[in-house]
PDB file of C-alpha atoms in Angstrom:
ATOM      1  CA  ARG F   1     -63.187  43.701 -65.491  1.00  0.00           C
ATOM      2  CA  LYS F   2     -62.177  47.069 -64.540  1.00  0.00           C
ATOM      3  CA  LEU F   3     -63.782  48.393 -61.322  1.00  0.00           C
ATOM      4  CA  GLY F   4     -62.430  51.854 -60.934  1.00  0.00           C
ATOM      5  CA  ARG F   5     -59.362  53.729 -59.863  1.00  0.00           C
ATOM      6  CA  VAL F   6     -57.676  53.983 -56.512  1.00  0.00           C
ATOM      7  CA  VAL F   7     -55.426  56.981 -55.707  1.00  0.00           C
ATOM      8  CA  PHE F   8     -52.949  56.866 -52.914  1.00  0.00           C
ATOM      9  CA  GLU F   9     -51.045  59.495 -51.197  1.00  0.00           C
ATOM     10  CA  LEU F  10     -47.467  58.536 -50.491  1.00  0.00           C
ATOM     11  CA  PHE F  11     -45.196  59.549 -47.432  1.00  0.00           C
ATOM     12  CA  ALA F  12     -42.254  60.075 -49.797  1.00  0.00           C
ATOM     13  CA  SER F  13     -40.499  62.631 -47.533  1.00  0.00           C
ATOM     14  CA  VAL F  14     -40.622  60.101 -44.583  1.00  0.00           C
ATOM     15  CA  LEU F  15     -40.239  56.718 -46.566  1.00  0.00           C
ATOM     16  CA  PRO F  16     -38.477  57.554 -49.827  1.00  0.00           C
ATOM     17  CA  GLN F  17     -37.196  54.092 -50.649  1.00  0.00           C
ATOM     18  CA  THR F  18     -40.490  52.372 -49.684  1.00  0.00           C
ATOM     19  CA  CYS F  19     -42.452  54.827 -51.732  1.00  0.00           C
ATOM     20  CA  GLN F  20     -40.331  54.626 -54.763  1.00  0.00           C
ATOM     21  CA  ASN F  21     -40.516  50.792 -54.551  1.00  0.00           C
ATOM     22  CA  PHE F  22     -44.238  51.024 -54.469  1.00  0.00           C
ATOM     23  CA  VAL F  23     -44.233  53.346 -57.554  1.00  0.00           C
ATOM     24  CA  ASP F  24     -41.962  51.252 -59.473  1.00  0.00           C
ATOM     25  CA  LEU F  25     -44.157  48.103 -58.755  1.00  0.00           C
ATOM     26  CA  CYS F  26     -47.278  50.023 -59.678  1.00  0.00           C
ATOM     27  CA  THR F  27     -45.839  51.171 -62.961  1.00  0.00           C
ATOM     28  CA  GLY F  28     -43.795  48.085 -63.773  1.00  0.00           C
ATOM     29  CA  SER F  29     -41.015  50.248 -64.830  1.00  0.00           C
ATOM     30  CA  LYS F  30     -38.210  47.905 -63.543  1.00  0.00           C
ATOM     31  CA  GLY F  31     -39.105  45.063 -65.913  1.00  0.00           C
ATOM     32  CA  THR F  32     -38.049  41.616 -64.719  1.00  0.00           C
ATOM     33  CA  SER F  33     -35.705  40.683 -61.878  1.00  0.00           C
ATOM     34  CA  VAL F  34     -32.676  38.530 -62.248  1.00  0.00           C
ATOM     35  CA  LYS F  35     -34.815  35.631 -60.714  1.00  0.00           C
ATOM     36  CA  GLY F  36     -37.280  36.131 -63.456  1.00  0.00           C
ATOM     37  CA  THR F  37     -40.089  37.801 -61.442  1.00  0.00           C
ATOM     38  CA  LYS F  38     -42.087  40.396 -63.227  1.00  0.00           C
ATOM     39  CA  LEU F  39     -41.575  43.432 -61.077  1.00  0.00           C
ATOM     40  CA  SER F  40     -45.130  44.674 -61.255  1.00  0.00           C
ATOM     41  CA  TYR F  41     -48.483  44.554 -59.205  1.00  0.00           C
ATOM     42  CA  GLU F  42     -50.276  43.835 -62.459  1.00  0.00           C
ATOM     43  CA  GLY F  43     -52.099  40.620 -62.058  1.00  0.00           C
ATOM     44  CA  SER F  44     -51.271  40.232 -58.412  1.00  0.00           C
ATOM     45  CA  LEU F  45     -53.933  39.108 -56.039  1.00  0.00           C
ATOM     46  CA  ILE F  46     -55.679  40.339 -53.050  1.00  0.00           C
ATOM     47  CA  HIS F  47     -54.945  37.236 -50.961  1.00  0.00           C
ATOM     48  CA  ARG F  48     -56.457  38.152 -47.591  1.00  0.00           C
ATOM     49  CA  VAL F  49     -59.501  39.915 -46.557  1.00  0.00           C
ATOM     50  CA  VAL F  50     -60.395  40.612 -42.823  1.00  0.00           C
ATOM     51  CA  LYS F  51     -63.982  41.655 -42.879  1.00  0.00           C
ATOM     52  CA  ASP F  52     -64.551  45.349 -41.858  1.00  0.00           C
ATOM     53  CA  THR F  53     -60.967  46.002 -41.160  1.00  0.00           C
ATOM     54  CA  TRP F  54     -58.262  45.426 -43.855  1.00  0.00           C
ATOM     55  CA  ILE F  55     -57.182  43.592 -46.984  1.00  0.00           C
ATOM     56  CA  GLN F  56     -53.789  42.280 -47.985  1.00  0.00           C
ATOM     57  CA  GLY F  57     -52.096  41.852 -51.364  1.00  0.00           C
ATOM     58  CA  GLY F  58     -49.125  42.709 -53.379  1.00  0.00           C
ATOM     59  CA  ASP F  59     -47.092  39.452 -53.169  1.00  0.00           C
ATOM     60  CA  ILE F  60     -45.882  39.509 -56.709  1.00  0.00           C
ATOM     61  CA  CYS F  61     -43.990  36.056 -56.350  1.00  0.00           C
ATOM     62  CA  GLY F  62     -46.249  33.621 -54.748  1.00  0.00           C
ATOM     63  CA  GLY F  63     -49.483  35.499 -54.405  1.00  0.00           C
ATOM     64  CA  SER F  64     -50.140  34.303 -50.803  1.00  0.00           C
ATOM     65  CA  GLY F  65     -48.241  36.901 -48.765  1.00  0.00           C
ATOM     66  CA  ASP F  66     -45.447  34.485 -47.898  1.00  0.00           C
ATOM     67  CA  SER F  67     -42.929  35.826 -50.513  1.00  0.00           C
ATOM     68  CA  GLY F  68     -42.199  38.856 -52.515  1.00  0.00           C
ATOM     69  CA  GLU F  69     -39.544  40.824 -54.217  1.00  0.00           C
ATOM     70  CA  SER F  70     -38.797  44.649 -54.275  1.00  0.00           C
ATOM     71  CA  ALA F  71     -38.499  46.491 -57.520  1.00  0.00           C
ATOM     72  CA  ARG F  72     -34.645  46.665 -56.802  1.00  0.00           C
ATOM     73  CA  GLY F  73     -34.638  42.789 -56.429  1.00  0.00           C
ATOM     74  CA  GLY F  74     -34.693  40.857 -53.165  1.00  0.00           C
ATOM     75  CA  VAL F  75     -36.361  42.346 -50.010  1.00  0.00           C
ATOM     76  CA  ILE F  76     -35.840  45.844 -48.813  1.00  0.00           C
ATOM     77  CA  ALA F  77     -35.461  46.643 -45.170  1.00  0.00           C
ATOM     78  CA  ASP F  78     -38.048  48.619 -43.138  1.00  0.00           C
ATOM     79  CA  GLU F  79     -37.183  52.228 -43.285  1.00  0.00           C
ATOM     80  CA  ASN F  80     -38.877  53.257 -40.178  1.00  0.00           C
ATOM     81  CA  PHE F  81     -42.294  52.982 -38.341  1.00  0.00           C
ATOM     82  CA  SER F  82     -43.043  56.763 -37.837  1.00  0.00           C
ATOM     83  CA  VAL F  83     -46.317  56.747 -39.993  1.00  0.00           C
ATOM     84  CA  LYS F  84     -49.108  55.473 -37.747  1.00  0.00           C
ATOM     85  CA  HIS F  85     -51.752  53.152 -39.029  1.00  0.00           C
ATOM     86  CA  ASP F  86     -54.488  54.429 -36.765  1.00  0.00           C
ATOM     87  CA  LYS F  87     -57.285  55.436 -39.301  1.00  0.00           C
ATOM     88  CA  ALA F  88     -59.156  54.135 -42.350  1.00  0.00           C
ATOM     89  CA  GLY F  89     -57.200  54.546 -45.697  1.00  0.00           C
ATOM     90  CA  VAL F  90     -53.759  54.260 -44.428  1.00  0.00           C
ATOM     91  CA  LEU F  91     -51.757  52.082 -46.973  1.00  0.00           C
ATOM     92  CA  ALA F  92     -48.998  49.888 -45.326  1.00  0.00           C
TER      93      ALA F  92
END
């Protein structure tokens, strides 16, 4: 059942690889990894909810937050930590 639409603003000038990975996983444009993982958020679960604070999802491999794969395959390294997560609505 469709519940609506969510719009995100990305910090592409600060985190270009991270943002491109997010876009690629949102669109599914990279297809399937060499490991056979569908490189898309489609069908992935919100696997953790902390009441009145945050939600966690996007584990396209195991659905539990313990695994994952980037749109380029494997795991990408953290680019930097310059964007502060100090207010509501900030996507990490």
